[in-house]
Short mmCIF file of C-alpha atoms in Angstrom, two decimals:
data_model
loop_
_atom_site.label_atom_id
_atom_site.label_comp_id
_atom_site.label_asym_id
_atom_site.label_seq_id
_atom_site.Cartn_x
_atom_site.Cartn_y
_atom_site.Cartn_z
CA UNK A 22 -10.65 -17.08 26.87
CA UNK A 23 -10.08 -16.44 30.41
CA UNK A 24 -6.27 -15.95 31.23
CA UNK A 25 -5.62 -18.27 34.13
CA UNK A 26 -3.76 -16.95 37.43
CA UNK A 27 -1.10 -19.14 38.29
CA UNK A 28 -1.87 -22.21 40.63
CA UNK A 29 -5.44 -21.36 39.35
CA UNK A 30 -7.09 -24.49 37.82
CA UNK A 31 -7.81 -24.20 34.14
CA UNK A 32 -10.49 -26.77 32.22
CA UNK A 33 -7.28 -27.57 29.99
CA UNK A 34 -3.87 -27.81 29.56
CA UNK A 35 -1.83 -28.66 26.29
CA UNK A 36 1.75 -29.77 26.57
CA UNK A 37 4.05 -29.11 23.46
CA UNK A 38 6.95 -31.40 24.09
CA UNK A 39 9.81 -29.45 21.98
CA UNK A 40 13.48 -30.61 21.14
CA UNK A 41 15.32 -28.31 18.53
CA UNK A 42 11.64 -27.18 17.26
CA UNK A 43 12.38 -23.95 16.33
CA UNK A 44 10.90 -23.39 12.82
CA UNK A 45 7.85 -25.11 14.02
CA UNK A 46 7.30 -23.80 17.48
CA UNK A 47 5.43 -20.34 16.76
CA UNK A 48 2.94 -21.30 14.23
CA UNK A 49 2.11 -24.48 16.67
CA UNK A 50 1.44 -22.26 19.88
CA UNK A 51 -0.87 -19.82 17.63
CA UNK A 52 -3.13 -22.21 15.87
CA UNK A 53 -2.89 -24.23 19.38
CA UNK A 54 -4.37 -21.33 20.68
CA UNK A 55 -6.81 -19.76 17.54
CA UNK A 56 -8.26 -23.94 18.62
CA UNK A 57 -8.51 -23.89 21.83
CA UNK A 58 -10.31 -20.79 22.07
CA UNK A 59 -12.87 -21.91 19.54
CA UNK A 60 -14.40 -24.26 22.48
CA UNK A 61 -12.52 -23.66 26.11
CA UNK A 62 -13.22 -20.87 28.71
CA UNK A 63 -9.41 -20.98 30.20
CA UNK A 64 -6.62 -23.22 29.33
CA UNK A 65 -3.05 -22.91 29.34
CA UNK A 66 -0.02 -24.37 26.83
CA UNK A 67 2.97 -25.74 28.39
CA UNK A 68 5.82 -25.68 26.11
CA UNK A 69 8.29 -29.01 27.82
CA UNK A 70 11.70 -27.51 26.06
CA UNK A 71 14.38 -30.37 26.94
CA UNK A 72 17.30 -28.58 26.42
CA UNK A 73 17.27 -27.60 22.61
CA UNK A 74 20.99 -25.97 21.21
CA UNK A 75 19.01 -24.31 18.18
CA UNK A 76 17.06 -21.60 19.51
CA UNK A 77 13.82 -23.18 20.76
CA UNK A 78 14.48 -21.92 24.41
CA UNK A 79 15.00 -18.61 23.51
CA UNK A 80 11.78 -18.38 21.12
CA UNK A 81 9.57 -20.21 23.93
CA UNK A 82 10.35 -17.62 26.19
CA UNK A 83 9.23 -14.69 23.52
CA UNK A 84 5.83 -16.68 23.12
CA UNK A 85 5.75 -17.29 27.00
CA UNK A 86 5.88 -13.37 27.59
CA UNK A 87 3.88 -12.79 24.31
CA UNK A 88 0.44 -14.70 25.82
CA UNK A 89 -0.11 -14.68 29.15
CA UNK A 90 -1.69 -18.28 28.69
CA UNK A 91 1.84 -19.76 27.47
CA UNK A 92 4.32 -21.31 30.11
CA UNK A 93 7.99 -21.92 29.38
CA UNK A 94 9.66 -24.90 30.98
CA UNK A 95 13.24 -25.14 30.21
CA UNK A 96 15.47 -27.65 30.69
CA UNK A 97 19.36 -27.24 30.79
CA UNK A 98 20.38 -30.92 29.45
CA UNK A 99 18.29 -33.44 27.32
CA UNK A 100 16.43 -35.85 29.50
CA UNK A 101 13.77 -37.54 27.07
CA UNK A 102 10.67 -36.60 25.54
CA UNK A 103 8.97 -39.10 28.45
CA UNK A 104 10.97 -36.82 31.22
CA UNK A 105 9.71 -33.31 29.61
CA UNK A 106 6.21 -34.68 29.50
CA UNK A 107 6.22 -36.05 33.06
CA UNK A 108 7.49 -32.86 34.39
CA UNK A 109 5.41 -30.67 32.35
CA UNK A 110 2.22 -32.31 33.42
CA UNK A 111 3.13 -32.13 37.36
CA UNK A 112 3.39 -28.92 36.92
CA UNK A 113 0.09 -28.56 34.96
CA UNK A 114 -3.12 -26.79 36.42
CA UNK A 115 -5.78 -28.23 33.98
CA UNK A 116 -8.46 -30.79 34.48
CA UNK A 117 -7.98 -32.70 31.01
CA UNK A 118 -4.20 -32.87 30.15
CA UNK A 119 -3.18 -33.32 26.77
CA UNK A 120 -0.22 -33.38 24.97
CA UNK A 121 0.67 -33.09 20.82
CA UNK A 122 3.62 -33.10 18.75
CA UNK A 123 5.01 -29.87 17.59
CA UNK A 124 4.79 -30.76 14.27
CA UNK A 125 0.93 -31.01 14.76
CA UNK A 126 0.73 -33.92 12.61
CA UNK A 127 -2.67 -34.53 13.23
CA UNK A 128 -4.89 -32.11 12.52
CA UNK A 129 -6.24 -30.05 15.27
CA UNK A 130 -10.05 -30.28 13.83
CA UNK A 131 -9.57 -33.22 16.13
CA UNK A 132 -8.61 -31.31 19.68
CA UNK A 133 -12.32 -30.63 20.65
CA UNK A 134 -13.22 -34.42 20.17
CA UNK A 135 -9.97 -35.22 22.00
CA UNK A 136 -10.69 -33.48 25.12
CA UNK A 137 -14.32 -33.55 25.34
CA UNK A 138 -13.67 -37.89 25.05
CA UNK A 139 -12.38 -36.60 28.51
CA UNK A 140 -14.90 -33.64 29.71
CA UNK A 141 -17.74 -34.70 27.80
CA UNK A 142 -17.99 -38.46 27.71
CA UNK A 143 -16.12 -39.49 30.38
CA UNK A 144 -13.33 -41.99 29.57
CA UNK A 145 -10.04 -41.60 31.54
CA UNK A 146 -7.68 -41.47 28.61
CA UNK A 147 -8.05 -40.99 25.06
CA UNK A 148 -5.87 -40.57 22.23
CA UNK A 149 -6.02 -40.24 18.18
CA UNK A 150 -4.82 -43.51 16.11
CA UNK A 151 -3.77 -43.68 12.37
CA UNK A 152 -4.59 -47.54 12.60
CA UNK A 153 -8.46 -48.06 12.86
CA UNK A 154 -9.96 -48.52 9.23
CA UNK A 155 -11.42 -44.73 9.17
CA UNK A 156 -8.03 -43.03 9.89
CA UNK A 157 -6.15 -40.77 7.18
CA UNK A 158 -2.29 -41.26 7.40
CA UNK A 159 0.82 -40.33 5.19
CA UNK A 160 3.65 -41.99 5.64
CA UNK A 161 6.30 -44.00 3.48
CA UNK A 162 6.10 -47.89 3.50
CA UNK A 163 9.06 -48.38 6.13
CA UNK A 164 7.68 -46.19 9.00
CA UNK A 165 4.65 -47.55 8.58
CA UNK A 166 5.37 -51.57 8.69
CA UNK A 167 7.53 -51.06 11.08
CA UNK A 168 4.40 -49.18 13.24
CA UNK A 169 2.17 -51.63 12.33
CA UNK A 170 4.74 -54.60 13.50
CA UNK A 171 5.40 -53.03 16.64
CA UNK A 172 1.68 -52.38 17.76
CA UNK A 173 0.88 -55.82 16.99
CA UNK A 174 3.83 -57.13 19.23
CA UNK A 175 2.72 -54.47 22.15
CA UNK A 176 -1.03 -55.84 22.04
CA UNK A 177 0.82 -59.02 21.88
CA UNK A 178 2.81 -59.10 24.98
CA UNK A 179 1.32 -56.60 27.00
CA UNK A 180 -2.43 -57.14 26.55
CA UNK A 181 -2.69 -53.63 25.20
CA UNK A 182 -6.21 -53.32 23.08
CA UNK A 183 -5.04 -50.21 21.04
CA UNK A 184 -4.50 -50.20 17.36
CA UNK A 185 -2.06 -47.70 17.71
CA UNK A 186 0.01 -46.33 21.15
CA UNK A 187 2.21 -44.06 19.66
CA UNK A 188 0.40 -41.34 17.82
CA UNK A 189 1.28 -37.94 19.60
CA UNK A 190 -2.15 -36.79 20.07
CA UNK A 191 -3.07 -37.68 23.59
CA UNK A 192 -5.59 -36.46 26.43
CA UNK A 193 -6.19 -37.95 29.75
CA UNK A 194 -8.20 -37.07 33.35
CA UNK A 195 -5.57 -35.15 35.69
CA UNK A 196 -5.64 -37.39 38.91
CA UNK A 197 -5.97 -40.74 36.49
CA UNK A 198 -2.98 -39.68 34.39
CA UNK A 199 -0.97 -38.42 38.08
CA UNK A 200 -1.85 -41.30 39.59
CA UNK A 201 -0.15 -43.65 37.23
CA UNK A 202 2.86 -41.51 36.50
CA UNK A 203 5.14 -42.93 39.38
CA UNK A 204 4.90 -46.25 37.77
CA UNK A 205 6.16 -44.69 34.62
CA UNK A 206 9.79 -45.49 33.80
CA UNK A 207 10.63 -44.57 30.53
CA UNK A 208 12.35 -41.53 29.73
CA UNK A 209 11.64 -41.44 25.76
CA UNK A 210 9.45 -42.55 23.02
CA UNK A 211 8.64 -45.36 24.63
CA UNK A 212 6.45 -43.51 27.00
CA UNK A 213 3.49 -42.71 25.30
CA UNK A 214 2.95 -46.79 24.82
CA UNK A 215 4.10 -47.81 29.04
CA UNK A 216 1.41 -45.00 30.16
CA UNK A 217 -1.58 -46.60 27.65
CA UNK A 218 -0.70 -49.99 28.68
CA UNK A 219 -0.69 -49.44 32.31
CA UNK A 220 -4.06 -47.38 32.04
CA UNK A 221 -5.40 -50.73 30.43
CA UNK A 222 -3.72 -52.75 33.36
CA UNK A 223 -5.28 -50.44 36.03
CA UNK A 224 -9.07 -50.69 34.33
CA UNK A 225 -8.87 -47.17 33.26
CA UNK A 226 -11.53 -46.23 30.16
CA UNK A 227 -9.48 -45.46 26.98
CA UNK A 228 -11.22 -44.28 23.94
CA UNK A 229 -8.81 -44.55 20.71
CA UNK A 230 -10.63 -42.75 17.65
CA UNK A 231 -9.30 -42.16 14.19
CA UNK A 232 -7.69 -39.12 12.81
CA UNK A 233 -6.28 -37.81 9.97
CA UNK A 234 -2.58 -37.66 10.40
CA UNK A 235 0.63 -35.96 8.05
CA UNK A 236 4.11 -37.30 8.92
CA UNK A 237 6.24 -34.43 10.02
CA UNK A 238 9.18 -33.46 7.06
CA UNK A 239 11.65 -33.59 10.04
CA UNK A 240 11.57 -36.34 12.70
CA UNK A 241 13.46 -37.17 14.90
CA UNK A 242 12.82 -40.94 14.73
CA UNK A 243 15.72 -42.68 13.75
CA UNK A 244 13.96 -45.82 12.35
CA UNK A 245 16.67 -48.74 12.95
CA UNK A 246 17.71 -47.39 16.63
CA UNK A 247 14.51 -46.40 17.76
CA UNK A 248 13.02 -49.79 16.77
CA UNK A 249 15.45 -51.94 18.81
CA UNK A 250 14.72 -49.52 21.60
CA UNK A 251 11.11 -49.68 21.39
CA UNK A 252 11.67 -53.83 20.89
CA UNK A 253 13.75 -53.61 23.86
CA UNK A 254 11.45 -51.60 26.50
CA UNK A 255 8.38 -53.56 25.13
CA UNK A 256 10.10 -57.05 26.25
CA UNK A 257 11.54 -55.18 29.30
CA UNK A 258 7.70 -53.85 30.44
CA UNK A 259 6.80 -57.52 29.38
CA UNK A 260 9.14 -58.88 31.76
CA UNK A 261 8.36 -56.53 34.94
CA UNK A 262 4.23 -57.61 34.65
CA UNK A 263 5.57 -61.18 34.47
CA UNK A 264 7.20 -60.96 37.79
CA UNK A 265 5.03 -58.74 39.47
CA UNK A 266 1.10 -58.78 40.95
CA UNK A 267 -1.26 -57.07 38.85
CA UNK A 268 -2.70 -53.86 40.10
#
């Protein structure tokens, strides 16, 4: 692996959005890496700490001085996982961006097919799903009714062909993904689902391909509030394309 200089571009770069991530933040970054050098030349890891009170900060910035291929971008005050990643991937040097939860849920036998959907094949965005009939996911009844419910209701309203928008396992082509992120508006969850639906609004190529998928002992998804907010920002997005010309 060839340790990238900075404002050098690297083929990739993997965000690690991390809130209060503490226990899971060292063993992520070293199997991220022991991956990624299994089938990229130079890369780098962004770790997008939004201003975590348990330690996270201070243990990104032993892992950032630890590899030289790790950045550390800190964040005072909470702003939303949708704010870290936006920032984080401005700030990026790669040619395929990607970004995965800290918890690495899904299993990282499915990084190389993630980014080479991108290098490889061609498509401007891709992403896993734990929807399509081939995918492998563990979760109780509630979270997943409720997922299924709301994906239905996005493809719905929005037009969205996805099975599933809000599996945190996503890559996408640097100036498609830049391009689109000044139309992006939310802050949180919610912004893994308005970036796929505007990719599908602007005629990007989106490959969705199943994974196998463990849900995390400790999220941070609080089912009931999160729901309604979800609910609320799909109507909301519904609303804005209603009113407004079509890219």
């Amino acid at each position: 692996m060839t340790t990238p200089k900075l404002n050098e571009t690297v083929q990739v770069s993997v965000v690690l959005p991390a809130y209060n991530e503490v226990n899971y933040l060292t063993p992520a970054v070293e199997k991220t890496i022991q991956t990624l050098n299994q089938f990229v030349d130079s890369y780098e890891i962004i770790i997008a700490e939004d201003g975590s009170t348990d330690g996270t900060a201070q243990r990104a910035q032993q892992l950032a001085q630890q590899y030289p291929c790790v950045v550390h971008i800190h964040r005072e005050k909470r702003l939303g996982r949708g704010t870290a990643l936006n920032n984080a991937f401005r700030q990026s040097h790669g040619q395929v961006l990607v970004y995965m939860d800290l918890d690495l849920a899904t299993d990282l036998k499915h990084l190389k097919p993630l980014v080479e959907a991108i290098s490889v094949e061609g498509y401007d965005f891709a992403t896993g799903s734990r929807m399509l009939e081939e995918s492998k996911a563990e979760r109780t009844f509630s979270r997943g009714f409720s997922s299924k419910t709301y994906n239905w209701l996005v493809r719905r309203m929005l037009g969205s062909k996805l099975r599933d928008h809000q599996c945190g396992f996503k890559a996408f082509r640097r100036e498609a993904l830049l391009g689109l992120l000044g139309e992006v508006e939310a802050t949180h969850w919610f912004w893994d689902t308005e970036v796929m639906v505007r990719g599908y609004r602007h005629g990007l190529r989106i490959k969705e391909f199943a994974v196998e998928w463990h849900s995390g002992k400790d999220t941070k998804v609080n089912l009931a509030k999160d729901a309604w907010n979800m609910f609320r920002q799909t109507v909301g997005l519904w609303w804005k394309f209603k009113t407004e010309k079509k890219p």
